[in-house]
Amino acid sequence: MSSDEAITSRSLLVTRESRVPTAVALLVTLVMMTVTMVDFVGDLQATDTFTSETPEWALTFEVQTYTMQAVETLQDDETRILEFDMAEVTVPEGYAVGSINVTITSEEEEGISVQCDSVAGDLIENGLTAQWNSPMSSLSGQDSSCQPIDLALQVYPDFDGRSATISASNEYQAMQHWLQDGWGDGVLLVELDLDVNSPLGIDPIGQDTDEEITVDVTVVMFKANISLIA
Amino acid sequence: MVEIESMVPIAAVVDLVLGIATLSIISRSQGASTNNRIVGCVLGWILVFLGLSYIMTSILEFRYGALADFSAVNRDKVGGTFAFTAKNLLLSSAYMLMVLLPFFFPFRIINREWDLWFLLAGVCVACAAFTAMHLMTNFEHFQVENFLFIPGYVVLISMYIRFITTEVRDSDERLRKISVVVGLLLIGIHGETMTYWLSQVLSINDLFFQRQSIQSGLSISAAAWGGINTRLTLGATAMLVLCTGEAWRSFKVGLSPFGVLTFVIFIIGFVAGLADVAVLDVVRSCYQTQCEAFPVAYTIWYDFTSEALVYLYTPILFMFILLHYDIVDTKRDENRWLIRIIVILMLLIVSSTILELIQSFLPIPDMISSAALAIVVGIFIGWEERIVNSLIDDSSSIQETVPDFALPEIEHDFASPRLFNLVFGGVTVFILIVSLLFTGLGVLG
């Protein structure tokens, strides 16, 4: 800078050579600020909606069942444990095991008595991954009136097969509870116990000494569907 | 292997030590020019405000475990606490001083009788206004003060381009000192956002802030988002301008240490941008699915680059400016021992922190890292005089370096360090009392 040129605040900031690059730099700044600001504002609105509103989702279930059956003849006072390997169950893609229903049916057909035998059934708690302590599970039953015994084991947490409305920030979070793996793995153990009953306790020729018991196991599988309630 | 730990407490100590030492040296430098007294006090108080703010952040971190990704504070956990309120208000005050610094250094641009009052009153008024606004709105608009960085940015960018073009045109090497210090100021003020330059160019930083908002349950305003975006844009374009300028100068004149520093930050920003693109699925997970954690490698990268730049290198950078540009009187013997202590202390603290950081991801046994630290200590002690002398002996003020560019200095007898300490000390006390009061009243949350 020549000595006769007075130094001013302006000349400290801009010279003839620096004018164009400075203007370009500031213009680039302005353009970038505008472009990114539009992006930011768009995201701000989306985020604001996301954090301030929790939409409601309609939850429905598609249900399929898989049935297994075992027919066993038990002697009087016999206890027998039946095994149903859940690995044999074919679970369709996207489905999970929701619950297992067991029906125990006895047939009174031998002997001359018309007195029903006493049958007891239990689901034995083991390593099968399920809600063993759920109030919706019914693990024991007994009958001496020739009626079927119904037992139930809830496998998937909170699954009852009924549609519901839930609040969640996004579809993933709404579905998250219903996307768990690992429930229903293992072997279902059903314990049967038979006590033959004779009229007035008399069976002189010893004809009524056993009972044929049918165990039906129905595995309920579900697939959760979610849709935004407008 | 050790856990990756926060650098915030280290930064608090480093900033406070340097800030208090700067103010102490300035107070004893009776012969310093008015400009240097002003700049020294402003730099000293920036460091003190930052240091106090980092102390509050450390309290939030250790007491509440409130630090989330990118050292952001989770407001869900600590909103309404004293430390959170004081941290933000102290940071806001540091910003105000950074906003006004370019008008006083390297040149006193306004150069009027009233500019000093403008500085003092500006900081006080802005501090009071922002304090009131933040307390009334529960920090919903925090970071809106970033808009105030724009005038200083225009000044620094214009000055950088003006002096680098003149230097190359006239082959006047003296002018290099101006463009370097302007560049250093830009890095000091916008350093962190410079490391996000590619992400800002690609316009993906908004997604990271969206994630932070969702994670911390924040409902922040358009003004705050605008402020954040402004700071990010200023950092990105400052980086592009510095890189272009240094590349051009390197081509014309040759490579310089400041050019190397600029290119290193440019490359860091480039790699960081690619890393940001690579983790976009994780970033979007909060919005689209459920928040997933960042990969460890990404966190380590962030610790070593952006966070280290803010917490460790920025104080060193300010120290370099203070000493190399003779803002504090480095020639006096009674100041020299204090300067030596500060330089060695800061270099050692930073070196040991870097070693700890390296140890956090490399399986280096403690014995080896201790030995490495001992080597570093030995080097610093052995070369202490050389390191300090190289900083001090080559130091000269802007007025001495380019007297033909110095505007006629307006002397203010009242521009004493005592006045600055009184005003900014008052601001500090005001912030602490207001934070205590409002926390006690329970109106924040």
XYZ file of C-alpha atoms in Angstrom:
675
model
C 0.000 0.000 0.000
C 1.399 3.321 -0.950
C 2.153 5.688 1.905
C -0.030 8.445 0.514
C -3.043 6.183 0.577
C -5.004 6.733 3.755
C -5.864 3.680 5.821
C -9.534 3.408 6.575
C -11.645 0.669 8.096
C -12.954 -0.067 4.618
C -9.519 -0.410 3.083
C -8.643 -2.913 5.802
C -11.461 -5.107 4.593
C -11.597 -4.735 0.813
C -9.238 -3.780 -1.982
C -9.782 -3.736 -5.692
C -8.253 -7.239 -6.035
C -10.102 -8.754 -3.126
C -13.507 -7.330 -3.991
C -14.535 -10.118 -6.368
C -13.312 -13.106 -4.321
C -14.849 -11.586 -1.192
C -18.170 -11.086 -2.944
C -18.045 -14.663 -4.247
C -17.246 -16.028 -0.773
C -20.111 -14.109 0.797
C -22.462 -15.113 -2.004
C -21.557 -18.784 -1.546
C -22.212 -18.358 2.179
C -25.591 -16.815 1.473
C -26.592 -19.513 -1.011
C -25.479 -22.344 1.273
C -27.244 -20.758 4.209
C -30.467 -20.472 2.217
C -30.355 -24.024 0.865
C -29.519 -25.604 4.214
C -32.032 -23.407 6.004
C -34.807 -24.786 3.783
C -33.675 -28.310 4.705
C -33.482 -27.422 8.376
C -36.922 -25.871 8.434
C -38.412 -28.915 6.685
C -36.841 -31.205 9.243
C -37.880 -28.902 12.047
C -41.523 -29.314 11.085
C -41.190 -33.074 10.784
C -39.345 -33.293 14.091
C -41.804 -31.042 15.828
C -44.669 -33.236 14.686
C -42.716 -36.318 15.699
C -41.902 -35.105 19.208
C -45.140 -33.322 19.996
C -47.733 -35.700 18.559
C -48.066 -39.398 19.177
C -50.295 -40.864 16.464
C -52.647 -43.768 17.084
C -52.340 -47.049 15.233
C -54.901 -49.774 14.669
C -53.467 -53.161 15.558
C -55.057 -56.273 14.034
C -53.943 -59.891 13.885
C -54.067 -62.489 11.149
C -54.348 -65.878 12.842
C -53.468 -69.382 11.664
C -53.492 -72.611 13.632
C -51.499 -75.811 13.602
C -52.881 -78.930 15.213
C -51.166 -81.956 16.699
C -52.914 -84.956 18.199
C -51.957 -87.889 20.383
C -54.190 -90.783 21.402
C -53.007 -92.714 24.433
C -54.469 -95.575 26.443
C -53.783 -95.219 30.124
C -54.190 -97.873 32.796
C -55.920 -97.206 36.072
C -53.786 -95.015 38.352
C -51.256 -94.470 35.594
C -49.478 -91.151 35.051
C -47.984 -90.471 31.646
C -46.142 -87.526 30.171
C -46.645 -86.723 26.499
C -44.168 -84.624 24.554
C -45.040 -82.265 21.696
C -41.971 -80.852 20.033
C -42.695 -77.298 18.898
C -39.979 -77.602 16.275
C -42.439 -79.677 14.279
C -44.776 -76.715 14.006
C -44.484 -74.935 10.681
C -44.649 -71.226 11.443
C -45.317 -69.207 8.262
C -43.065 -66.262 7.363
C -43.888 -63.201 9.463
C -45.906 -65.178 11.987
C -45.167 -65.906 15.638
C -46.590 -68.403 18.088
C -49.221 -66.649 20.182
C -50.681 -69.353 22.379
C -51.089 -73.111 22.728
C -54.468 -74.643 23.521
C -54.686 -78.228 24.728
C -57.872 -80.284 24.847
C -57.910 -83.591 26.695
C -60.823 -85.883 25.876
C -61.537 -89.255 27.423
C -63.912 -91.839 26.026
C -65.832 -94.032 28.391
C -66.487 -97.165 26.313
C -65.222 -100.199 28.211
C -66.795 -101.987 31.153
C -70.342 -102.227 32.151
C -70.320 -99.155 34.302
C -71.676 -95.775 33.207
C -69.548 -93.988 35.746
C -67.049 -91.534 34.134
C -63.379 -92.021 34.893
C -61.397 -89.308 36.588
C -58.832 -87.694 34.244
C -56.342 -85.002 35.179
C -54.083 -83.045 32.835
C -51.217 -80.670 33.508
C -48.919 -78.615 31.359
C -45.509 -79.065 32.953
C -43.393 -75.921 33.141
C -40.074 -76.466 31.431
C -37.742 -74.637 29.058
C -40.475 -73.881 26.529
C -40.351 -70.112 26.087
C -43.810 -68.903 27.083
C -45.724 -66.882 29.665
C -45.957 -69.612 32.284
C -47.069 -67.279 35.029
C -49.585 -65.336 32.982
C -53.136 -65.279 34.375
C -54.247 -66.117 30.840
C -52.469 -69.475 31.071
C -54.427 -72.407 32.450
C -51.938 -75.122 33.269
C -54.028 -77.706 35.171
C -57.414 -79.336 34.798
C -59.363 -82.295 36.040
C -62.642 -83.929 35.052
C -64.748 -86.889 36.085
C -67.883 -86.050 34.119
C -66.780 -87.171 30.655
C -66.224 -83.562 29.577
C -63.111 -82.406 27.719
C -60.434 -80.635 29.745
C -59.230 -77.374 28.255
C -55.748 -76.146 29.072
C -54.015 -73.059 27.666
C -50.549 -71.648 27.621
C -49.971 -68.072 26.571
C -46.756 -67.954 24.600
C -46.338 -64.438 23.204
C -46.511 -61.622 25.776
C -49.844 -59.733 25.758
C -51.230 -61.665 22.805
C -54.937 -62.293 23.119
C -55.855 -62.191 19.441
C -58.035 -59.132 19.808
C -57.586 -55.922 17.798
C -56.399 -52.861 19.682
C -55.513 -49.189 19.308
C -52.020 -48.172 20.369
C -50.055 -44.921 20.528
C -46.548 -44.782 19.070
C -44.260 -42.280 17.381
C -43.785 -44.301 14.221
C -44.828 -47.572 12.612
C -41.698 -49.352 13.780
C -42.268 -48.456 17.415
C -45.933 -49.393 17.107
C -44.968 -52.793 15.710
C -41.902 -53.299 17.849
C -43.657 -55.274 20.582
C -44.993 -57.717 18.028
C -41.720 -58.446 16.279
C -39.977 -60.413 19.012
C -38.318 -63.700 18.195
C -37.827 -66.783 20.307
C -41.238 -67.330 21.870
C -42.646 -70.853 21.624
C -39.328 -72.656 21.276
C -39.038 -75.955 23.134
C -41.059 -79.035 23.948
C -44.556 -78.972 25.395
C -45.020 -81.559 28.157
C -48.556 -82.711 28.948
C -48.966 -84.910 31.984
C -51.996 -87.206 32.067
C -53.323 -88.981 35.122
C -56.126 -91.556 35.062
C -58.231 -92.900 37.901
C -60.833 -95.401 36.742
C -64.159 -95.138 38.473
C -66.629 -98.110 38.794
C -70.289 -97.835 39.843
C -70.338 -97.987 43.620
C -66.690 -98.973 43.336
C -67.603 -102.466 42.156
C -66.048 -104.029 39.016
C -66.273 -107.749 39.836
C -64.861 -109.043 36.560
C -62.182 -106.360 36.262
C -63.304 -105.121 32.858
C -62.948 -101.345 33.326
C -59.203 -100.984 33.912
C -58.034 -98.496 31.299
C -59.077 -95.486 29.271
C -58.295 -94.085 25.843
C -57.424 -90.417 26.090
C -57.088 -88.060 23.169
C -54.903 -84.984 23.481
C -55.378 -82.250 20.871
C -52.770 -79.500 20.803
C -53.658 -76.391 18.816
C -50.860 -73.903 18.232
C -52.235 -70.419 17.501
C -49.956 -68.339 15.311
C -50.429 -64.705 14.482
C -49.140 -61.953 12.292
C -49.606 -58.394 13.527
C -50.768 -55.707 11.111
C -50.668 -52.030 11.849
C -52.301 -49.099 10.158
C -52.354 -45.415 10.980
C -55.695 -44.143 12.218
C -56.347 -41.006 10.218
C -7.576 -50.427 27.749
C -9.466 -47.655 29.459
C -12.908 -46.218 28.884
C -13.233 -43.256 26.566
C -13.705 -40.382 28.947
C -14.916 -36.886 28.453
C -12.488 -34.109 27.664
C -14.771 -31.475 29.148
C -13.144 -31.365 32.624
C -9.708 -31.067 31.011
C -10.987 -28.235 28.822
C -12.429 -26.518 31.897
C -9.061 -26.584 33.676
C -7.092 -25.561 30.584
C -9.417 -22.685 29.710
C -9.640 -21.379 33.258
C -5.874 -21.568 33.858
C -5.134 -19.792 30.605
C -7.909 -17.236 31.044
C -6.955 -16.295 34.592
C -3.243 -16.209 33.723
C -3.974 -13.952 30.735
C -5.986 -11.547 32.847
C -3.297 -11.615 35.506
C -0.525 -10.815 33.024
C -2.610 -8.100 31.363
C -3.253 -6.497 34.746
C 0.473 -6.290 35.384
C 1.349 -5.017 31.898
C 1.057 -1.302 32.573
C 2.771 -0.259 29.389
C 0.564 -2.250 27.030
C -1.348 -0.324 24.370
C -5.074 0.246 24.704
C -5.796 -2.151 21.845
C -3.765 -4.932 23.394
C -5.383 -4.376 26.785
C -8.835 -4.637 25.206
C -8.000 -7.713 23.130
C -6.172 -9.396 26.013
C -9.107 -8.852 28.343
C -11.614 -10.051 25.748
C -9.592 -13.205 25.029
C -9.015 -13.790 28.734
C -12.698 -13.475 29.549
C -13.716 -15.673 26.607
C -11.533 -18.388 28.128
C -12.891 -17.775 31.632
C -16.520 -17.934 30.434
C -15.788 -21.090 28.434
C -13.923 -22.622 31.372
C -16.798 -21.917 33.791
C -19.291 -23.252 31.245
C -17.240 -26.442 30.891
C -17.162 -26.820 34.682
C -20.958 -26.754 34.679
C -20.991 -29.279 31.821
C -18.663 -31.527 33.850
C -21.040 -31.331 36.802
C -23.942 -32.321 34.529
C -21.889 -35.162 33.159
C -20.650 -36.603 36.436
C -23.670 -35.918 38.604
C -26.453 -36.680 36.178
C -24.732 -38.618 33.389
C -26.374 -36.180 31.042
C -23.974 -36.111 28.096
C -25.346 -37.651 24.924
C -23.795 -37.975 21.473
C -21.583 -35.080 20.328
C -21.286 -33.869 23.948
C -24.848 -32.617 23.762
C -26.639 -32.337 27.080
C -29.783 -34.370 27.516
C -32.306 -31.810 28.680
C -34.726 -34.496 29.744
C -32.385 -35.307 32.594
C -31.070 -31.919 33.642
C -33.469 -29.240 32.399
C -34.018 -26.693 35.151
C -30.920 -27.494 37.173
C -28.500 -24.787 38.261
C -25.582 -26.276 36.325
C -27.607 -26.513 33.100
C -28.874 -22.946 33.351
C -25.474 -21.493 34.260
C -23.717 -23.521 31.547
C -25.901 -22.146 28.796
C -25.834 -18.564 30.016
C -22.034 -18.586 30.439
C -21.666 -20.046 26.962
C -23.944 -17.350 25.631
C -21.698 -14.688 27.201
C -18.591 -16.287 25.691
C -20.364 -16.144 22.313
C -21.038 -12.433 22.769
C -17.346 -11.738 23.283
C -16.443 -13.922 20.288
C -18.986 -12.001 18.217
C -17.342 -8.672 19.061
C -13.701 -9.817 18.980
C -13.275 -9.414 15.171
C -14.087 -5.714 15.527
C -11.074 -5.227 17.816
C -8.519 -7.728 16.615
C -6.365 -7.830 14.552
C -7.524 -4.287 13.791
C -9.795 -2.003 15.677
C -12.264 -1.697 12.832
C -14.727 0.766 14.304
C -11.977 2.931 15.836
C -14.220 5.542 17.400
C -14.301 7.051 20.849
C -17.343 5.014 21.695
C -16.292 1.582 20.421
C -15.050 0.429 23.823
C -18.365 1.373 25.384
C -20.044 -0.436 22.530
C -18.087 -3.547 23.461
C -18.826 -3.375 27.178
C -22.435 -2.275 26.859
C -23.035 -4.689 23.976
C -21.939 -7.658 26.038
C -23.910 -6.533 29.096
C -27.091 -5.759 27.172
C -26.883 -8.900 25.054
C -26.177 -10.982 28.138
C -29.152 -9.501 29.987
C -31.428 -9.821 26.953
C -30.472 -13.399 26.158
C -30.604 -14.380 29.829
C -34.123 -13.013 30.114
C -35.207 -14.615 26.852
C -33.741 -18.018 27.676
C -35.177 -18.077 31.171
C -38.622 -16.995 29.994
C -38.685 -19.498 27.128
C -36.979 -22.344 28.979
C -34.004 -22.271 26.576
C -36.264 -23.066 23.639
C -34.421 -20.491 21.524
C -30.906 -21.270 22.786
C -28.326 -20.872 19.975
C -30.319 -18.072 18.369
C -27.363 -15.858 19.334
C -25.407 -17.607 16.582
C -26.961 -15.162 14.110
C -24.797 -12.472 15.706
C -21.677 -14.200 14.408
C -22.501 -13.053 10.873
C -21.004 -9.505 11.050
C -17.765 -10.767 12.595
C -17.604 -13.509 9.992
C -17.966 -10.970 7.175
C -15.185 -8.888 8.723
C -12.801 -11.817 9.165
C -13.452 -13.361 5.739
C -13.064 -10.001 4.007
C -9.871 -9.284 5.921
C -8.407 -12.713 5.190
C -9.031 -12.434 1.464
C -7.894 -8.821 1.400
C -4.535 -9.530 3.068
C -3.754 -12.793 1.333
C -4.364 -11.245 -2.102
C -2.285 -8.181 -1.225
C 0.510 -10.344 0.168
C 0.741 -12.402 -3.000
C 0.373 -9.371 -5.286
C 3.015 -7.258 -3.511
C 5.134 -10.175 -2.259
C 4.877 -8.481 1.125
C 5.557 -11.232 3.647
C 4.669 -9.004 6.585
C 1.039 -9.263 5.583
C 1.130 -13.004 6.057
C 0.969 -12.409 9.784
C -2.422 -10.738 9.348
C -3.982 -13.454 7.205
C -2.647 -16.102 9.590
C -4.069 -14.482 12.689
C -7.395 -13.907 10.949
C -7.400 -17.555 9.913
C -6.557 -18.620 13.463
C -9.404 -16.491 14.799
C -11.773 -18.117 12.306
C -10.595 -21.545 13.473
C -10.856 -20.482 17.118
C -14.423 -19.263 16.684
C -15.728 -21.686 14.056
C -13.290 -24.598 14.502
C -15.810 -27.250 15.436
C -18.222 -26.430 12.634
C -15.306 -26.404 10.186
C -14.898 -30.134 10.805
C -18.474 -30.610 9.580
C -17.954 -28.668 6.350
C -18.672 -31.524 3.938
C -21.779 -32.571 5.856
C -23.024 -28.993 5.656
C -22.275 -28.800 1.932
C -24.214 -32.044 1.504
C -26.899 -30.602 3.792
C -27.101 -33.628 6.085
C -26.285 -31.924 9.387
C -30.000 -31.251 9.829
C -30.569 -34.996 10.216
C -28.084 -35.136 13.090
C -29.883 -32.322 14.876
C -33.194 -33.992 14.207
C -31.822 -37.098 15.911
C -30.582 -35.067 18.875
C -33.954 -33.370 19.228
C -35.801 -36.674 19.240
C -33.293 -38.311 21.597
C -33.430 -35.553 24.159
C -37.122 -34.857 23.714
C -36.333 -31.282 22.820
C -38.863 -28.964 21.358
C -36.649 -26.278 19.891
C -37.768 -23.311 17.903
C -37.192 -22.303 14.299
C -35.006 -19.477 15.595
C -32.757 -21.918 17.431
C -32.536 -24.231 14.407
C -31.764 -21.203 12.253
C -28.993 -20.202 14.644
C -27.492 -23.668 14.601
C -27.619 -23.804 10.814
C -26.078 -20.343 10.542
C -23.099 -21.357 12.676
C -22.653 -24.555 10.680
C -22.785 -22.670 7.396
C -20.336 -20.012 8.567
C -17.914 -22.741 9.653
C -18.261 -24.644 6.376
C -17.772 -21.624 4.139
C -14.953 -20.291 6.328
C -13.211 -23.631 5.823
C -13.737 -23.497 2.067
C -12.429 -19.927 1.900
C -9.385 -20.728 4.050
C -8.625 -23.842 2.058
C -8.970 -22.053 -1.279
C -6.866 -19.150 -0.048
C -4.131 -21.368 1.351
C -4.073 -23.572 -1.741
C -3.695 -20.499 -3.936
C -1.013 -19.032 -1.683
C 0.843 -22.349 -1.502
C 0.861 -22.452 -5.286
C 2.116 -18.880 -5.590
C 4.383 -18.522 -2.561
C 4.885 -21.938 -1.004
C 3.495 -24.092 1.746
C 3.284 -22.621 5.231
C 2.534 -24.146 8.662
C -0.842 -22.407 8.724
C -1.562 -23.830 5.273
C -0.798 -27.309 6.596
C -3.110 -26.731 9.574
C -5.867 -25.598 7.213
C -5.451 -28.602 4.922
C -5.483 -30.959 7.912
C -8.805 -29.525 9.111
C -10.105 -29.637 5.532
C -9.239 -33.336 5.249
C -10.711 -34.034 8.691
C -13.921 -32.377 7.535
C -13.890 -34.383 4.325
C -13.432 -37.707 6.127
C -15.991 -36.668 8.754
C -18.472 -35.941 5.971
C -17.973 -39.403 4.487
C -18.311 -40.940 7.956
C -21.507 -38.960 8.481
C -22.932 -40.305 5.222
C -21.938 -43.829 6.284
C -23.876 -43.590 9.569
C -26.964 -41.931 8.111
C -29.033 -45.069 8.721
C -28.141 -44.865 12.406
C -28.915 -41.155 12.403
C -32.320 -41.657 10.780
C -33.165 -44.636 13.002
C -34.520 -42.328 15.721
C -37.081 -40.941 13.326
C -37.830 -43.973 11.199
C -37.523 -46.826 13.662
C -35.863 -46.651 17.049
C -32.671 -44.861 18.113
C -29.600 -46.984 17.470
C -26.195 -46.202 18.950
C -23.365 -44.903 16.775
C -20.566 -47.378 16.005
C -17.602 -47.125 18.392
C -15.241 -46.197 15.555
C -17.411 -43.206 14.699
C -17.397 -42.017 18.307
C -13.615 -42.368 18.535
C -13.218 -40.399 15.312
C -15.419 -37.633 16.686
C -13.463 -37.577 19.977
C -10.173 -37.220 18.156
C -11.255 -34.543 15.709
C -14.141 -32.200 16.441
C -14.172 -32.618 20.211
C -10.386 -32.437 20.583
C -10.358 -29.327 18.384
C -12.924 -27.575 20.568
C -11.748 -28.670 23.969
C -7.992 -29.055 23.617
C -6.655 -27.203 20.608
C -8.766 -24.044 20.779
C -7.228 -22.924 24.108
C -3.764 -23.634 22.712
C -4.669 -21.647 19.629
C -5.759 -18.693 21.762
C -2.544 -19.060 23.773
C -0.550 -18.895 20.553
C -2.391 -15.729 19.483
C -1.849 -14.131 22.909
C 1.872 -14.844 22.926
C 2.833 -14.662 19.274
C 1.009 -11.405 18.634
C 2.375 -9.821 21.783
C -1.042 -9.150 23.214
C 0.338 -9.865 26.667
C 3.674 -8.290 27.471
C 5.987 -11.222 26.867
C 9.196 -9.247 27.092
C 9.027 -8.441 30.780
C 10.963 -10.841 32.991
C 8.263 -10.945 35.654
C 5.733 -12.168 33.073
C 8.097 -14.633 31.495
C 8.105 -17.215 34.280
C 4.304 -17.241 34.356
C 4.179 -17.635 30.577
C 6.646 -20.529 30.811
C 4.527 -22.260 33.412
C 1.369 -21.795 31.339
C 2.923 -23.021 28.098
C 4.425 -26.148 29.655
C 1.329 -26.851 31.730
C -0.994 -26.612 28.749
C 1.187 -28.669 26.451
C 1.524 -31.356 29.109
C -2.178 -31.460 29.900
C -3.050 -31.745 26.243
C -0.335 -34.346 25.550
C -1.410 -36.537 28.464
C -5.052 -36.283 27.388
C -4.181 -37.307 23.842
C -2.199 -40.268 25.214
C -5.191 -41.304 27.315
C -7.404 -41.022 24.258
C -5.065 -43.195 22.214
C -4.997 -45.686 25.057
C -8.764 -45.816 25.004
C -8.867 -47.671 21.694
C -5.388 -49.129 21.263
C -4.443 -51.954 23.607
C -1.406 -50.158 24.991
C -0.434 -51.275 28.492
C -0.298 -48.612 31.202
C 3.451 -49.126 31.564
C 4.060 -48.091 27.956
C 1.727 -45.091 28.074
C 3.412 -43.933 31.298
C 6.772 -44.231 29.603
C 5.457 -42.296 26.587
C 4.190 -39.569 28.894
C 7.563 -39.456 30.619
C 9.217 -39.014 27.213
C 6.837 -36.142 26.414
C 7.551 -34.545 29.801
C 11.286 -34.948 29.213
C 11.049 -33.313 25.801
C 9.044 -30.402 27.152
C 11.384 -29.872 30.099
C 14.483 -30.222 27.968
C 13.222 -27.943 25.256
C 11.138 -25.757 27.511
C 13.269 -22.704 26.953
C 13.434 -23.304 23.226
C 9.669 -23.817 22.893
C 8.826 -20.739 24.925
C 11.494 -18.624 23.270
C 10.334 -19.597 19.792
C 6.863 -18.448 20.764
C 7.976 -15.261 22.476
C 11.088 -14.127 20.602
C 9.380 -14.042 17.218
C 6.381 -12.347 18.732
C 5.413 -8.892 17.652
C 2.191 -6.997 17.775
C 0.139 -6.201 14.687
C 1.030 -2.529 15.105
C 4.746 -3.382 15.057
C 4.463 -5.797 12.152
C 2.437 -3.635 9.795
C 2.568 -0.084 11.172
C 1.432 1.270 7.801
C -1.875 -0.572 8.197
C -2.521 0.354 11.805
C -5.312 2.829 12.266
C -4.456 5.752 14.540
C -4.934 4.402 18.017
C -7.492 6.017 20.252
C -6.242 5.960 23.811
C -8.736 5.259 26.549
C -7.278 5.815 29.989
C -10.262 4.104 31.497
C -9.776 1.007 29.335
C -8.031 -0.737 32.179
C -8.140 -4.452 32.880
C -9.835 -3.497 36.134
C -12.825 -2.071 34.257
C -13.128 -5.211 32.124
C -12.776 -7.456 35.139
C -15.400 -5.446 36.966
C -17.891 -5.548 34.091
C -17.386 -9.166 33.020
C -16.991 -10.310 36.615
C -20.331 -8.618 37.253
C -21.806 -10.495 34.291
C -20.523 -13.767 35.759
C -21.982 -13.046 39.192
C -25.261 -11.979 37.570
C -25.464 -15.254 35.644
C -24.697 -17.376 38.684
C -27.224 -15.545 40.890
C -29.953 -15.633 38.244
C -29.319 -19.337 37.643
C -29.500 -20.057 41.363
C -32.629 -17.959 41.773
C -34.525 -19.429 38.862
C -33.498 -22.947 39.768
C -34.706 -22.317 43.312
C -37.979 -20.879 42.079
C -38.536 -24.034 40.092
C -39.818 -22.212 37.041
C -37.428 -24.006 34.698
C -37.829 -27.561 33.687
